[in-house]
Coordinates of C-alpha atoms and ligand atoms in Angstrom, one line a residue:
M1 CA -66.4 35.1 -70.8
L2 CA -69.4 36.6 -69.1
K3 CA -69.7 36.2 -65.4
I4 CA -73.4 36.1 -64.5
L5 CA -75.2 36.1 -61.1
N6 CA -78.5 34.3 -61.6
I7 CA -81.0 35.3 -58.9
V8 CA -83.6 33.1 -57.4
G9 CA -85.8 33.9 -54.4
A10 CA -89.3 32.6 -54.5
R11 CA -90.9 29.5 -55.9
P12 CA -91.8 30.8 -59.4
N13 CA -88.2 31.7 -60.0
F14 CA -86.6 28.2 -59.9
M15 CA -88.2 26.8 -63.1
K16 CA -87.1 30.0 -64.9
I17 CA -83.5 30.0 -63.8
A18 CA -83.0 26.2 -64.2
P19 CA -82.9 26.1 -68.1
I20 CA -80.9 29.4 -68.3
Y21 CA -78.3 28.1 -65.9
A22 CA -78.1 24.8 -67.7
E23 CA -77.6 26.6 -71.1
M24 CA -74.9 28.8 -69.6
K25 CA -73.1 25.8 -68.3
R26 CA -73.4 24.0 -71.7
R27 CA -71.7 27.1 -73.3
G28 CA -68.9 27.0 -70.8
S29 CA -66.4 29.0 -72.9
E30 CA -68.9 31.9 -73.1
F31 CA -70.4 32.0 -69.6
S32 CA -69.4 31.6 -66.0
P33 CA -72.7 31.4 -64.1
L34 CA -73.5 31.4 -60.4
I35 CA -76.8 30.9 -58.7
V36 CA -77.7 33.3 -55.8
H37 CA -80.7 32.3 -53.6
T38 CA -82.0 35.2 -51.6
G39 CA -84.0 32.9 -49.3
Q40 CA -87.3 34.8 -49.8
H41 CA -88.9 31.3 -49.9
Y42 CA -87.2 29.0 -47.4
D43 CA -89.5 26.0 -46.7
A44 CA -88.2 22.7 -48.1
K45 CA -91.5 22.4 -50.0
M46 CA -91.3 25.9 -51.4
S47 CA -87.6 25.9 -52.3
D48 CA -85.3 22.9 -51.8
A49 CA -87.6 20.4 -53.6
F50 CA -87.4 22.5 -56.7
F51 CA -83.6 22.3 -56.9
D52 CA -83.8 18.5 -56.8
D53 CA -86.6 18.2 -59.3
L54 CA -85.1 20.6 -61.8
G55 CA -81.6 19.2 -61.5
M56 CA -80.1 22.5 -60.4
P57 CA -77.0 22.6 -58.2
K58 CA -77.5 23.9 -54.7
P59 CA -77.2 27.7 -54.8
H60 CA -73.6 28.9 -54.8
I61 CA -74.5 31.9 -52.6
H62 CA -77.4 31.9 -50.1
L63 CA -78.6 35.2 -48.5
E64 CA -81.0 33.5 -46.1
I65 CA -83.4 36.4 -45.8
G66 CA -86.8 34.7 -45.0
S67 CA -90.2 36.3 -44.5
A68 CA -90.8 39.9 -43.4
S69 CA -92.9 42.8 -44.5
H70 CA -92.3 44.0 -48.1
A71 CA -90.1 46.9 -47.0
V72 CA -88.0 44.8 -44.6
Q73 CA -87.7 41.8 -46.9
T74 CA -86.6 44.0 -49.9
A75 CA -84.2 46.0 -47.8
K76 CA -82.6 42.9 -46.2
I77 CA -82.1 41.4 -49.6
M78 CA -80.4 44.6 -50.8
L79 CA -78.1 44.8 -47.7
E80 CA -77.0 41.2 -48.1
F81 CA -76.7 41.3 -51.9
E82 CA -74.6 44.5 -52.2
P83 CA -71.4 42.9 -50.7
V84 CA -71.9 39.9 -53.0
V85 CA -71.9 42.0 -56.1
L86 CA -68.8 44.0 -54.8
R87 CA -67.0 40.7 -54.1
E88 CA -68.0 38.7 -57.2
K89 CA -67.8 41.6 -59.7
P90 CA -70.2 40.0 -62.3
D91 CA -70.6 41.3 -65.8
W92 CA -74.4 40.8 -65.5
V93 CA -77.0 40.2 -62.8
L94 CA -79.9 38.2 -64.3
V95 CA -83.3 38.5 -62.6
V96 CA -86.6 36.8 -63.4
G97 CA -90.2 37.6 -62.9
D98 CA -91.7 40.1 -60.4
V99 CA -91.0 39.0 -56.9
N100 CA -89.4 41.1 -54.2
S101 CA -86.0 39.4 -54.8
T102 CA -86.2 40.6 -58.5
I103 CA -86.5 44.3 -57.7
A104 CA -84.1 44.2 -54.7
C105 CA -81.2 42.6 -56.7
A106 CA -81.9 44.7 -59.8
L107 CA -81.7 47.9 -57.8
V108 CA -78.5 47.0 -56.0
S109 CA -76.8 46.0 -59.3
S110 CA -78.0 49.0 -61.2
K111 CA -76.6 51.4 -58.6
L112 CA -73.3 49.6 -58.6
G113 CA -73.1 50.0 -62.4
V114 CA -73.5 46.3 -63.1
K115 CA -75.7 45.4 -66.0
V116 CA -79.1 43.9 -65.3
A117 CA -81.0 41.5 -67.6
H118 CA -84.7 41.0 -66.8
V119 CA -86.3 37.8 -68.0
E120 CA -90.1 38.1 -68.3
A121 CA -90.0 41.8 -68.9
G122 CA -92.9 43.9 -70.1
L123 CA -95.8 42.1 -68.4
R124 CA -98.4 44.5 -67.0
S125 CA -101.6 43.9 -65.1
W126 CA -102.3 47.7 -64.9
D127 CA -103.2 47.1 -61.3
R128 CA -100.8 48.9 -59.0
T129 CA -102.4 47.5 -55.8
M130 CA -100.6 44.3 -56.8
P131 CA -97.1 44.2 -55.2
E132 CA -95.8 42.3 -58.3
E133 CA -96.9 45.1 -60.6
I134 CA -94.7 47.6 -58.8
N135 CA -91.8 45.2 -58.9
R136 CA -92.3 44.7 -62.7
I137 CA -92.5 48.4 -63.5
L138 CA -89.4 49.3 -61.4
T139 CA -87.3 46.4 -62.5
D140 CA -88.0 47.1 -66.2
S141 CA -87.2 50.8 -65.8
I142 CA -83.7 50.1 -64.5
S143 CA -82.8 47.0 -66.6
D144 CA -80.2 47.1 -69.4
L145 CA -81.6 44.2 -71.3
L146 CA -85.3 43.4 -71.2
L147 CA -86.2 39.9 -72.4
T148 CA -89.9 39.5 -73.1
P149 CA -92.0 36.4 -73.3
S150 CA -94.7 37.6 -75.8
P151 CA -95.3 40.6 -78.1
D152 CA -97.6 42.4 -75.7
G153 CA -94.5 42.8 -73.4
N154 CA -92.7 44.7 -76.2
E155 CA -95.7 46.9 -76.8
N156 CA -96.0 47.8 -73.1
L157 CA -92.3 48.7 -72.9
K158 CA -92.5 50.8 -76.0
K159 CA -95.4 52.8 -74.4
E160 CA -93.3 53.4 -71.4
G161 CA -90.6 54.9 -73.5
I162 CA -88.0 52.1 -73.2
P163 CA -85.7 52.1 -76.3
D164 CA -86.4 49.3 -78.7
K165 CA -82.8 48.3 -78.8
K166 CA -82.9 47.2 -75.1
V167 CA -85.9 45.0 -75.6
K168 CA -85.8 41.5 -77.1
L169 CA -88.6 39.0 -77.6
V170 CA -87.2 35.6 -76.6
G171 CA -90.3 33.6 -75.6
N172 CA -91.3 32.0 -72.3
V173 CA -88.4 30.3 -70.5
M174 CA -90.8 28.6 -68.0
I175 CA -92.0 26.6 -70.9
D176 CA -88.5 25.3 -71.5
S177 CA -88.7 23.7 -68.0
L178 CA -92.2 22.4 -68.7
F179 CA -91.4 20.6 -72.0
R180 CA -88.0 19.3 -70.6
N181 CA -89.7 17.8 -67.6
L182 CA -93.0 16.4 -68.9
E183 CA -91.5 13.0 -69.5
F184 CA -89.8 12.8 -66.1
A185 CA -93.1 13.9 -64.5
K186 CA -94.8 10.8 -65.8
A187 CA -92.9 8.8 -63.1
S188 CA -94.8 10.7 -60.4
K189 CA -97.2 8.7 -58.3
I190 CA -99.3 11.7 -57.3
L191 CA -102.5 10.5 -58.9
E192 CA -102.3 7.1 -57.1
R193 CA -101.4 8.9 -53.9
Y194 CA -104.6 10.9 -53.9
N195 CA -106.8 8.3 -55.7
L196 CA -107.4 10.5 -58.7
N197 CA -108.3 9.5 -62.3
E198 CA -107.0 11.3 -65.4
K199 CA -109.2 14.2 -66.5
D200 CA -111.6 13.6 -63.7
Y201 CA -110.5 16.2 -61.1
A202 CA -109.7 19.9 -61.0
V203 CA -106.6 21.6 -59.5
L204 CA -106.8 24.7 -57.4
T205 CA -104.1 27.1 -56.2
L206 CA -104.6 30.4 -54.4
H207 CA -102.1 32.7 -52.7
R208 CA -102.7 36.3 -53.8
P209 CA -103.0 38.6 -50.8
S210 CA -106.1 40.1 -52.5
N211 CA -107.8 36.7 -52.5
V212 CA -106.8 35.1 -49.3
D213 CA -106.0 37.9 -46.8
D214 CA -109.6 39.3 -46.9
R215 CA -112.0 37.0 -45.0
E216 CA -115.1 37.8 -47.1
T217 CA -113.4 37.4 -50.5
F218 CA -111.8 34.1 -49.5
K219 CA -115.2 32.9 -48.1
N220 CA -117.0 33.7 -51.3
L221 CA -114.4 32.0 -53.3
L222 CA -114.6 28.9 -51.2
N223 CA -118.4 28.8 -51.5
A224 CA -118.2 28.8 -55.3
L225 CA -115.4 26.2 -55.2
S226 CA -117.2 23.9 -52.9
E227 CA -120.2 23.9 -55.3
I228 CA -118.0 23.1 -58.2
S229 CA -116.4 20.3 -56.1
R230 CA -119.9 18.6 -56.1
K231 CA -119.4 17.9 -59.8
I232 CA -115.7 17.3 -59.9
P233 CA -113.2 16.7 -57.0
I234 CA -110.8 19.6 -56.4
I235 CA -107.3 19.0 -55.2
F236 CA -105.7 22.0 -53.5
P237 CA -102.0 22.2 -52.8
A238 CA -102.1 25.2 -50.4
H239 CA -99.4 27.8 -50.3
P240 CA -98.2 28.5 -46.7
R241 CA -99.8 32.0 -46.7
T242 CA -103.1 30.4 -47.7
A243 CA -102.8 27.5 -45.2
S244 CA -102.3 30.0 -42.4
R245 CA -105.4 32.1 -43.4
I246 CA -107.6 29.0 -43.6
E247 CA -106.6 28.3 -39.9
E248 CA -107.0 31.9 -38.9
F249 CA -110.4 32.4 -40.5
G250 CA -111.7 29.0 -39.3
F251 CA -112.4 27.6 -42.8
S252 CA -111.0 24.1 -42.2
D253 CA -114.4 22.5 -41.4
K254 CA -116.0 24.3 -44.4
I255 CA -113.4 22.8 -46.7
K256 CA -113.6 19.3 -45.1
S257 CA -117.3 19.2 -45.7
S258 CA -116.8 19.8 -49.4
N259 CA -115.1 17.7 -52.1
I260 CA -112.0 20.0 -52.0
K261 CA -108.9 18.2 -50.7
I262 CA -106.2 20.4 -49.2
I263 CA -102.6 19.0 -49.5
E264 CA -99.2 20.4 -48.9
P265 CA -97.4 22.4 -51.6
L266 CA -96.0 19.9 -54.2
G267 CA -92.6 19.6 -55.8
Y268 CA -92.2 20.5 -59.5
L269 CA -92.6 17.1 -61.0
D270 CA -95.5 16.0 -58.9
F271 CA -97.3 19.3 -59.6
L272 CA -96.6 19.0 -63.4
N273 CA -98.1 15.5 -63.4
L274 CA -101.1 16.6 -61.4
M275 CA -101.7 19.7 -63.6
S276 CA -101.2 17.9 -67.0
N277 CA -103.7 15.2 -66.2
S278 CA -106.4 17.5 -64.8
K279 CA -109.6 18.5 -66.5
L280 CA -109.5 22.0 -65.2
V281 CA -107.2 24.4 -63.3
L282 CA -108.5 27.2 -61.0
T283 CA -105.8 29.6 -59.9
D284 CA -104.7 33.1 -59.1
S285 CA -101.1 32.3 -60.0
G286 CA -99.3 33.9 -63.0
G287 CA -97.2 30.9 -63.9
L288 CA -100.1 28.5 -64.0
Q289 CA -101.9 30.6 -66.6
E290 CA -98.9 30.1 -68.9
E291 CA -98.3 26.5 -68.1
T292 CA -101.9 25.6 -68.8
T293 CA -101.7 27.4 -72.1
A294 CA -98.6 25.3 -73.1
L295 CA -100.4 22.1 -72.0
K296 CA -103.8 23.2 -73.5
I297 CA -105.6 22.7 -70.2
P298 CA -108.6 25.0 -69.5
C299 CA -107.8 27.5 -66.8
L300 CA -110.1 29.8 -64.8
T301 CA -108.1 32.7 -63.4
L302 CA -109.6 33.9 -60.1
R303 CA -108.5 37.5 -60.6
E304 CA -109.9 40.7 -62.1
N305 CA -106.9 41.2 -64.4
T306 CA -104.0 39.4 -65.8
E307 CA -100.5 40.5 -66.9
R308 CA -100.6 37.5 -69.3
P309 CA -103.3 38.4 -71.8
I310 CA -101.8 36.1 -74.4
T311 CA -103.1 33.1 -72.4
I312 CA -106.6 34.4 -73.0
E313 CA -106.0 35.0 -76.7
M314 CA -104.7 31.4 -77.1
G315 CA -108.0 30.0 -75.9
T316 CA -107.1 28.2 -72.6
N317 CA -107.5 31.0 -70.0
I318 CA -110.7 32.8 -68.8
L319 CA -110.6 35.6 -66.3
V320 CA -113.4 35.0 -63.9
G321 CA -112.5 37.3 -61.0
T322 CA -114.0 36.6 -57.6
N323 CA -117.7 36.7 -58.5
P324 CA -119.0 33.3 -57.3
E325 CA -121.7 33.1 -60.1
K326 CA -119.2 33.8 -62.9
I327 CA -116.8 31.2 -61.5
K328 CA -119.4 28.5 -61.3
K329 CA -120.9 29.4 -64.7
E330 CA -117.6 29.1 -66.5
A331 CA -116.5 26.0 -64.6
F332 CA -119.7 24.2 -65.4
R333 CA -119.4 25.3 -69.1
I334 CA -115.9 23.7 -69.3
L335 CA -116.9 20.5 -67.5
E336 CA -119.8 19.9 -69.9
K337 CA -117.5 19.9 -72.9
E338 CA -115.6 16.8 -74.0
N339 CA -112.6 18.9 -75.1
Y340 CA -113.0 22.5 -74.3
T341 CA -109.5 23.6 -75.6
K342 CA -109.4 21.6 -78.8
D343 CA -108.9 24.8 -80.9
A344 CA -106.4 26.4 -78.4
K345 CA -103.0 27.5 -79.6
I346 CA -99.5 27.9 -78.1
P347 CA -97.7 31.2 -78.6
P348 CA -94.9 31.0 -81.3
L349 CA -91.8 31.3 -79.1
W350 CA -93.1 29.1 -76.3
D351 CA -91.1 26.3 -77.9
G352 CA -88.6 25.1 -75.2
K353 CA -85.7 27.1 -76.7
T354 CA -86.0 30.4 -74.9
A355 CA -82.9 29.8 -72.7
V356 CA -80.8 29.5 -75.9
R357 CA -82.2 32.9 -77.1
I358 CA -81.6 34.5 -73.7
C359 CA -77.9 33.4 -73.8
D360 CA -77.6 34.6 -77.4
E361 CA -79.0 38.0 -76.5
L362 CA -76.5 38.4 -73.6
I363 CA -73.7 37.7 -76.0
N364 CA -75.1 40.0 -78.7
Y365 CA -75.7 42.9 -76.2
A366 CA -72.4 44.7 -76.6
E367 CA -72.7 44.7 -80.4
T368 CA -76.4 45.7 -80.6
C369 CA -76.1 48.5 -78.0
T370 CA -73.2 50.2 -79.7
K371 CA -74.9 50.3 -83.1
Ligands
UD1_401 C1 -94.3 35.5 -53.5 C2 -94.3 36.6 -54.6 C3 -95.4 36.2 -55.6 C4 -95.3 34.8 -56.1 C5 -95.3 33.9 -54.9 C6 -95.2 32.4 -55.3 C7 -93.6 38.8 -54.0 C8 -94.1 40.2 -53.7 N1 -94.5 37.9 -54.1 O1 -95.5 35.7 -52.8 O2 -95.2 37.1 -56.8 O3 -96.3 34.5 -57.0 O4 -94.2 34.2 -54.0 O5 -95.2 31.6 -54.2 O6 -92.4 38.6 -54.0 N2 -93.9 31.5 -46.4 C9 -93.6 30.3 -45.8 N3 -92.7 29.5 -46.3 C10 -92.0 29.9 -47.4 C11 -92.3 31.2 -48.0 C12 -93.3 31.9 -47.5 O7 -94.2 29.9 -44.8 O8 -91.1 29.2 -47.9 C13 -95.0 32.3 -45.8 C14 -94.4 33.6 -45.2 O9 -94.1 33.5 -43.9 C15 -95.5 34.6 -45.5 C16 -96.2 34.1 -46.7 O10 -95.9 32.7 -46.8 O11 -96.4 34.7 -44.4 C17 -95.9 34.9 -47.9 O12 -94.6 34.8 -48.3 P1 -93.9 35.9 -49.2 O13 -92.5 35.5 -49.7 O14 -94.1 37.2 -48.5 O15 -94.8 36.1 -50.5 P2 -95.7 35.1 -51.3 O16 -97.1 35.3 -51.0 O17 -95.2 33.7 -51.3

């Protein structure tokens, strides 16, 4: 039986660990899983709501780290996590994605000689000013089993000299959660709550430091978005970082005078309902680029690069960067069309069965690595 510590820290981790933990529990004779929450995200709306919506048990171990600079946050997680690994003696520590909790827990485990599995391995934006890119490269370089969501991940890891036998293409586990919860999300009353009609509004999320921490960049983005909102209402669940920048930069009135409606961060099921009924998503998030691909919703990515190029190949995602003219042009092009994504495709292993393949690979590891 494999004892596994499954790490969650920030919002985008919860929907990745939920199906993996559920599959491990289902295969009770093979796995003994625990959930460790670092507390990187701590607001009820950024964390607790997801456990309820995703049917995950409360974390078995909570490190209660909270916010701090990158160095302090990463170091605090490491300090608190090391005694947990020493006490629990897991066979594996399983980390997901690219947040500070991912690299902190991977580094602790690797130095204690505990095997690390990285889910969502191999993604690269090739932009080292992005904190997540550093987390991805470092985590991949010390992981024992690298589980990739799409073939580009395997190619990137090959180029970095990571042996093929450590790398397994398993598909996108976030899409397991998406497909599993679409039906439950239908019960959400989010459209009524904000008086929205299906396919007659756009959804906006923004939280990248590069977009919201610089006043000029954020202002230019808001100018373009407020013009788009004259053609279609935009609903904007604002991340805490973004909400505090809006206050700090004095942008509240600018937003109020547009047809952009700021709301609090939403739970998983409400957000799923909101996104799946929208005409268009505008975002700088990584996960949303993938979820819109699985849902065949047009997505404009407000970044200069993406670590998820497959979402562009499939026909749903367009990289528009932060140039207001380009953002408006592409948004208007999508809005004019009846069904912009009618020929879009979904990648082969984004099929809702990735958690099963992840568990199989953990079990197969010993055999494949000694060959
Ligand atoms: C983190 C991840 C990012 C992910 C994002 C999703 C890293 C480096 N970044 O960015 O990859 O896409 O989460 O949300 O790990 N805050 C709250 N309440 C919370 C959490 C944060 O108010 O529950 C505030 C913090 O005080 C801080 C800001 O939001 O001012 C940023 O939080 P932080 O965890 O540093 O990074 P994110 O920007 O959320």
